[in-house]
Coordinates of C-alpha atoms in Angstrom, one line a residue:
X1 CA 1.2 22.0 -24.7
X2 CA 3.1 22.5 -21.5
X3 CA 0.8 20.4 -19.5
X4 CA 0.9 17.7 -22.3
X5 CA 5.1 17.3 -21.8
X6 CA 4.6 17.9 -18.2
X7 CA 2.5 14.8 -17.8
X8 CA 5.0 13.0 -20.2
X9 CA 7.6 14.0 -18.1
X10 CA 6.3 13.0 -14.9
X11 CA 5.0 9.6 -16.5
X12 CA 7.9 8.3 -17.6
X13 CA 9.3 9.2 -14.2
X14 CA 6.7 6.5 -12.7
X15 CA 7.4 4.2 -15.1
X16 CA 11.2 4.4 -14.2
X17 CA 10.9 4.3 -11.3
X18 CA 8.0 1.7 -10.9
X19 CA 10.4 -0.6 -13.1
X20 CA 13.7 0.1 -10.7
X21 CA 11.7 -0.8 -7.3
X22 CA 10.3 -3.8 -9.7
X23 CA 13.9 -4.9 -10.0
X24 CA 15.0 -4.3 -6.7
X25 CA 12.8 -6.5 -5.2
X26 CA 13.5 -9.2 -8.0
X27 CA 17.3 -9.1 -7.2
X28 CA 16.2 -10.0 -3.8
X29 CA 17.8 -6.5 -2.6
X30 CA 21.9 -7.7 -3.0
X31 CA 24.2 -5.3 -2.9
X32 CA 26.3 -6.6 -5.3
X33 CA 23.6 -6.2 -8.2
X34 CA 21.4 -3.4 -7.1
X35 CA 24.1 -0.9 -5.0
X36 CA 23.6 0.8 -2.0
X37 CA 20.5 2.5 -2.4
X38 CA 19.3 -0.4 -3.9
X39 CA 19.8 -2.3 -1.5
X40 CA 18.5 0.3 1.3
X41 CA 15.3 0.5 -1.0
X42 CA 14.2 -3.2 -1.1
X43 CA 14.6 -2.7 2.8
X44 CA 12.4 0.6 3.4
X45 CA 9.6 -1.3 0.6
X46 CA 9.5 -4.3 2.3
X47 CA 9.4 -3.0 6.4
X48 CA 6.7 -0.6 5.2
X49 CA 4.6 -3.2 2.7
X50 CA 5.5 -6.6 3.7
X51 CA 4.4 -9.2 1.4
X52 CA 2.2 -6.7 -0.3
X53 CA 5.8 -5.0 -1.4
X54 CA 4.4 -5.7 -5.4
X55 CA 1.6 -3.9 -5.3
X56 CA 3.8 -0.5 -5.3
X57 CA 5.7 -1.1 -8.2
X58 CA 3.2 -2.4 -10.6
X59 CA 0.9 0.6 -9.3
X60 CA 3.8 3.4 -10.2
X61 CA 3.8 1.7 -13.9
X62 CA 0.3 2.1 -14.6
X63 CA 0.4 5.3 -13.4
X64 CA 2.8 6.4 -15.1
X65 CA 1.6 5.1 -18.2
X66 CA -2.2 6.7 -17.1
X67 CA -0.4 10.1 -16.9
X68 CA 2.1 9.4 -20.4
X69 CA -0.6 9.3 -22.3
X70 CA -3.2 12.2 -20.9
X71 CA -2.5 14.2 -24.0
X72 CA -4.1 17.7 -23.4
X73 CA -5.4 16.7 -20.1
X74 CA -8.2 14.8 -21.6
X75 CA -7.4 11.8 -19.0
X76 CA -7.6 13.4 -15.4
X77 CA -6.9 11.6 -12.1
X78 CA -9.0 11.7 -10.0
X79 CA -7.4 12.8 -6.5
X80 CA -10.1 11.1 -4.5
X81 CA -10.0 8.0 -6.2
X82 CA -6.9 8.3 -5.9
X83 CA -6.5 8.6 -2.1
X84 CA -9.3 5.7 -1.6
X85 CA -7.5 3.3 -3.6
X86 CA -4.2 4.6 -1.3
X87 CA -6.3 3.9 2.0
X88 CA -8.2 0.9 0.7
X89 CA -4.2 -1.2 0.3
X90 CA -3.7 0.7 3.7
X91 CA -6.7 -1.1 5.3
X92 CA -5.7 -3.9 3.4
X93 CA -2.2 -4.1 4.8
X94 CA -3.4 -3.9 8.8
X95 CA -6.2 -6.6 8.1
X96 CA -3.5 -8.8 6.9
X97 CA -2.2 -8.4 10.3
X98 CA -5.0 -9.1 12.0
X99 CA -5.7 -12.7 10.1
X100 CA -1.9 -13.4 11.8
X101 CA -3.1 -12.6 15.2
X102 CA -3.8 -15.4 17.5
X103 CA -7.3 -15.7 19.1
X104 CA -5.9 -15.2 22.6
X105 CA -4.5 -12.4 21.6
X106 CA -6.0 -10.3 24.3
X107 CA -4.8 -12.1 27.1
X108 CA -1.0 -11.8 26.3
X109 CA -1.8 -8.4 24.4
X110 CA 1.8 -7.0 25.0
X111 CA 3.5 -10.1 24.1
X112 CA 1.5 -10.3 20.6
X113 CA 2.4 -6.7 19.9
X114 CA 5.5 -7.0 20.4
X115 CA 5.8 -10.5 17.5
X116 CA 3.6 -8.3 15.2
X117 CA 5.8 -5.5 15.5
X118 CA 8.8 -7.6 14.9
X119 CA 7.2 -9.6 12.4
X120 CA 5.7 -6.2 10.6
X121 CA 9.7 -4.4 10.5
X122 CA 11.1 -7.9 9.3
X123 CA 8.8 -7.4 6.1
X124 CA 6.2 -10.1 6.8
X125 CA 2.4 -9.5 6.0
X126 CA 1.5 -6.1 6.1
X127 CA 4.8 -4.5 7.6
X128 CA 5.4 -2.2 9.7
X129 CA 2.6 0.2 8.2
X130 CA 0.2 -2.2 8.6
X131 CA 1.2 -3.5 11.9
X132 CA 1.1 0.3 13.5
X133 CA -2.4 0.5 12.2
X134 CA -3.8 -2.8 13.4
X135 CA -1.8 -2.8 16.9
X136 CA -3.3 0.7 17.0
X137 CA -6.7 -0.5 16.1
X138 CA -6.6 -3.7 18.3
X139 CA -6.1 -1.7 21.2
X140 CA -8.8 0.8 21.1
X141 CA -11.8 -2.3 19.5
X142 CA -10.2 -5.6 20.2
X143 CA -9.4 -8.3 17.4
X144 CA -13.1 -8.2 16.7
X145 CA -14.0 -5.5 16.1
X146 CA -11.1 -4.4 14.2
X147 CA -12.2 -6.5 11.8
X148 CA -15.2 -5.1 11.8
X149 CA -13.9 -1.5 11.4
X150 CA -11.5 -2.2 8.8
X151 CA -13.9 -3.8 6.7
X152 CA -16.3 -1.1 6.9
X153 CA -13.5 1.0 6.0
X154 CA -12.7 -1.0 2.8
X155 CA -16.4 -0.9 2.1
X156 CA -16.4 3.0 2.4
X157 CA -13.6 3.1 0.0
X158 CA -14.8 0.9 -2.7
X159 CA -17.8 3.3 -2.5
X160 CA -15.6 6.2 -2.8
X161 CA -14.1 5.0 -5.8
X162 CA -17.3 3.2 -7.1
X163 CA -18.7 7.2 -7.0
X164 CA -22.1 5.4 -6.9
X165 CA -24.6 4.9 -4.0
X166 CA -24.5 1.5 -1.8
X167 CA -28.1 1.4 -3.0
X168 CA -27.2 1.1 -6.5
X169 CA -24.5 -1.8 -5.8
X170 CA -26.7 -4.1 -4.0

């Protein structure tokens, strides 16, 4: 019984709070309508996410509705699904950086980290989470084969929360 309300509890919490970051971001952030912390909020969401700022919201309301209506515990979440779905939009995020790159971006490699940086804590693309992952990444593999490494990286994740072998998807 405890665990039941406890789940209630904590899914209604998502959902609230899923649906206040939902209409933060849809009041565009003004202070006038959404207050200080309002406002402050749609700033953190959209320097860490960037344009993928939706995502969070509409992923706090399902959760919260998954865990409102685990009655007994007979829905569990998975904490390793979980966490891949978390690192799969994280990978995500930094590759959507890396499309923005330009191809000489080696050459003038300070110059373009320094417009992706500004570009990631302005909110655009994947913000400034995905922009410390894919400067970080560019420098150690190049633009290449960062690609390359986050999408074997996505690919691990999808397995992860596939639970099934790559043998059985292809």
């Amino acid at each position: 019984m405890k665990n039941t309300i406890k789940n209630e509890m904590f899914g209604i919490s998502l959902i609230g709070s899923g649906g206040y970051m939902l209409y933060v971001l849809i009041a565009g952030g003004e202070s006038a309508k959404t207050g200080f912390f309002g406002h402050g909020l749609h700033q953190l969401l959209r320097f860490l996410f960037g344009d993928f700022v939706w995502g969070l919201p509409v992923a706090f309301i399902i959760y919260g509705i998954l865990f409102a209506i685990s009655f007994n515990n007979s829905l569990k979440i998975n904490k390793i699904k979980l966490s891949a779905i978390i690192l799969c939009m994280i990978f995500i995020l930094a590759l959507s950086v890396v499309f923005v790159m330009p191809s000489d971006a080696v050459k003038e490699s300070g110059k373009v980290a320094g417009e992706i940086w500004r570009a990631g804590i302005n909110g655009e693309n994947g913000g400034a989470l995905g922009a410390i992952i894919a400067l970080g990444l560019f420098y150690v593999f190049g633009k290449t084969g960062e690609i390359m490494v986050l999408f074997t990286l996505i690919a691990i994740t999808v397995v992860v929360f596939a639970n099934s072998a790559v043998k059985s998807i292809i």
